[in-house]
Amino acid sequence: MDQIIEQLKQSLADDFLSKPERKTLETALGSRSLDKNQLNLLRTQIFELASERVNEKNYRFIVDWIKDVNNTITAYPQEKSYSYFSPGEACRNAIVQQLNDARKQLKICVFTISDDAITEAILKAHKRGLSVMVLTDNDKSLDLGSDIRQISQAGIAVKMDRTTDHMHHKFMIIDGRAVLTGSYNWTRSAARYNHENIVLTKEEGIVNSFLTEFEKLWNEMSSY
């Protein structure tokens, strides 16, 4: 959300939403899973920015800017799902972006976490006051480079299985409104070398089913 606000500020500097700026805004909106409340908050921010900028000389330009920005947001597909693939940074960036955009709660259920950029985003979310819960695999937590101990020591609730089998899920529920899931492991090698995928969706039925699975596993598994 902060990145979008910054883009709007830059656009407003000349009192005009250009075609490249509109495209940049559309791309920023498309890379996130914003719910209705977040979109309403964004609209409020638009009017606040315009109020700070408007004067007698640029009034008509500012009104047109508000209309153009609002039309772009209105066209934003609220229920769209998105897919990302590796090798490359697309999957990693999608995970970090969702961690950074979360406002209330993160329920993370992943086989392993060893990507420092992802771990840093998790720790920052915790410091922002979000409720963060992590489910992971007990065997993988012992791997060289695993960040699970660091996450737990930061005060984040961590649970894992204590069986000979693996907790092999890779999904995250963001604010109870969106799910990010796929084959992608939260490691640097997944971004650099592996052919992996992630899907981000806000489809209510899918979100609810993942919430049910998370709660089931959370109740079954042991604290780290």
CSV table of N, CA and C in Angstrom, one decimal, residues 10 27 37 60 72 86 106 108 111 119 121 148 153 155 165 167 186 191 198 209 219 221 224:
chain,number,residue,atom,x,y,z
A,10,GLN,N,3.9,11.0,-6.6
A,10,GLN,CA,4.8,11.4,-7.7
A,10,GLN,C,3.9,11.8,-8.9
A,27,THR,N,-0.4,-1.9,-12.6
A,27,THR,CA,0.6,-3.0,-12.3
A,27,THR,C,0.7,-3.1,-10.8
A,37,ASN,N,-12.0,-3.0,2.1
A,37,ASN,CA,-11.6,-2.0,3.1
A,37,ASN,C,-10.3,-1.3,2.7
A,60,ARG,N,-9.0,22.5,-11.5
A,60,ARG,CA,-9.6,21.7,-12.5
A,60,ARG,C,-8.7,20.5,-12.8
A,72,THR,N,-9.3,4.2,-12.4
A,72,THR,CA,-8.3,3.1,-12.5
A,72,THR,C,-8.5,2.1,-11.3
A,86,SER,N,9.0,-19.5,-10.9
A,86,SER,CA,10.4,-19.4,-10.8
A,86,SER,C,11.0,-20.5,-11.7
A,106,LEU,N,-1.1,-12.9,10.0
A,106,LEU,CA,-0.5,-13.8,9.0
A,106,LEU,C,-0.5,-15.2,9.6
A,108,ILE,N,1.1,-18.7,8.5
A,108,ILE,CA,2.1,-19.2,7.6
A,108,ILE,C,2.3,-20.7,7.9
A,111,PHE,N,6.9,-25.7,4.6
A,111,PHE,CA,7.8,-26.8,4.8
A,111,PHE,C,9.1,-26.3,5.4
A,119,THR,N,12.3,-14.0,5.7
A,119,THR,CA,12.4,-14.0,7.2
A,119,THR,C,12.4,-12.5,7.7
A,121,ALA,N,11.0,-9.9,6.3
A,121,ALA,CA,9.6,-9.4,6.2
A,121,ALA,C,8.7,-10.0,7.2
A,148,ILE,N,14.0,-20.8,11.3
A,148,ILE,CA,12.9,-21.0,12.3
A,148,ILE,C,13.3,-20.6,13.7
A,153,GLN,N,12.6,-17.1,18.3
A,153,GLN,CA,13.3,-16.3,19.3
A,153,GLN,C,12.8,-14.8,19.3
A,155,GLY,N,9.8,-14.0,19.2
A,155,GLY,CA,8.6,-14.0,19.9
A,155,GLY,C,7.4,-14.4,19.1
A,165,ASP,N,6.9,-38.3,9.5
A,165,ASP,CA,6.4,-37.8,8.2
A,165,ASP,C,6.7,-36.3,8.1
A,167,MET,N,5.5,-32.2,7.3
A,167,MET,CA,4.5,-31.1,7.1
A,167,MET,C,5.0,-30.4,5.9
A,186,TRP,N,10.2,-21.7,0.5
A,186,TRP,CA,10.6,-20.3,0.9
A,186,TRP,C,12.2,-20.3,1.1
A,191,ALA,N,14.2,-19.7,-5.8
A,191,ALA,CA,14.2,-18.5,-6.7
A,191,ALA,C,15.3,-18.6,-7.8
A,198,ILE,N,3.5,-20.2,-7.6
A,198,ILE,CA,2.7,-19.7,-6.5
A,198,ILE,C,1.4,-19.1,-7.2
A,209,SER,N,-11.3,-22.7,3.2
A,209,SER,CA,-10.8,-24.1,3.4
A,209,SER,C,-9.3,-24.1,3.9
A,219,ASN,N,-3.9,-27.0,16.0
A,219,ASN,CA,-4.3,-27.7,17.2
A,219,ASN,C,-3.7,-29.1,17.4
A,221,MET,N,-0.4,-29.9,16.3
A,221,MET,CA,1.0,-29.8,16.3
A,221,MET,C,1.6,-29.2,17.6
A,224,TYR,N,7.3,-25.1,19.2
A,224,TYR,CA,8.7,-25.2,18.9
A,224,TYR,C,9.5,-25.2,20.1
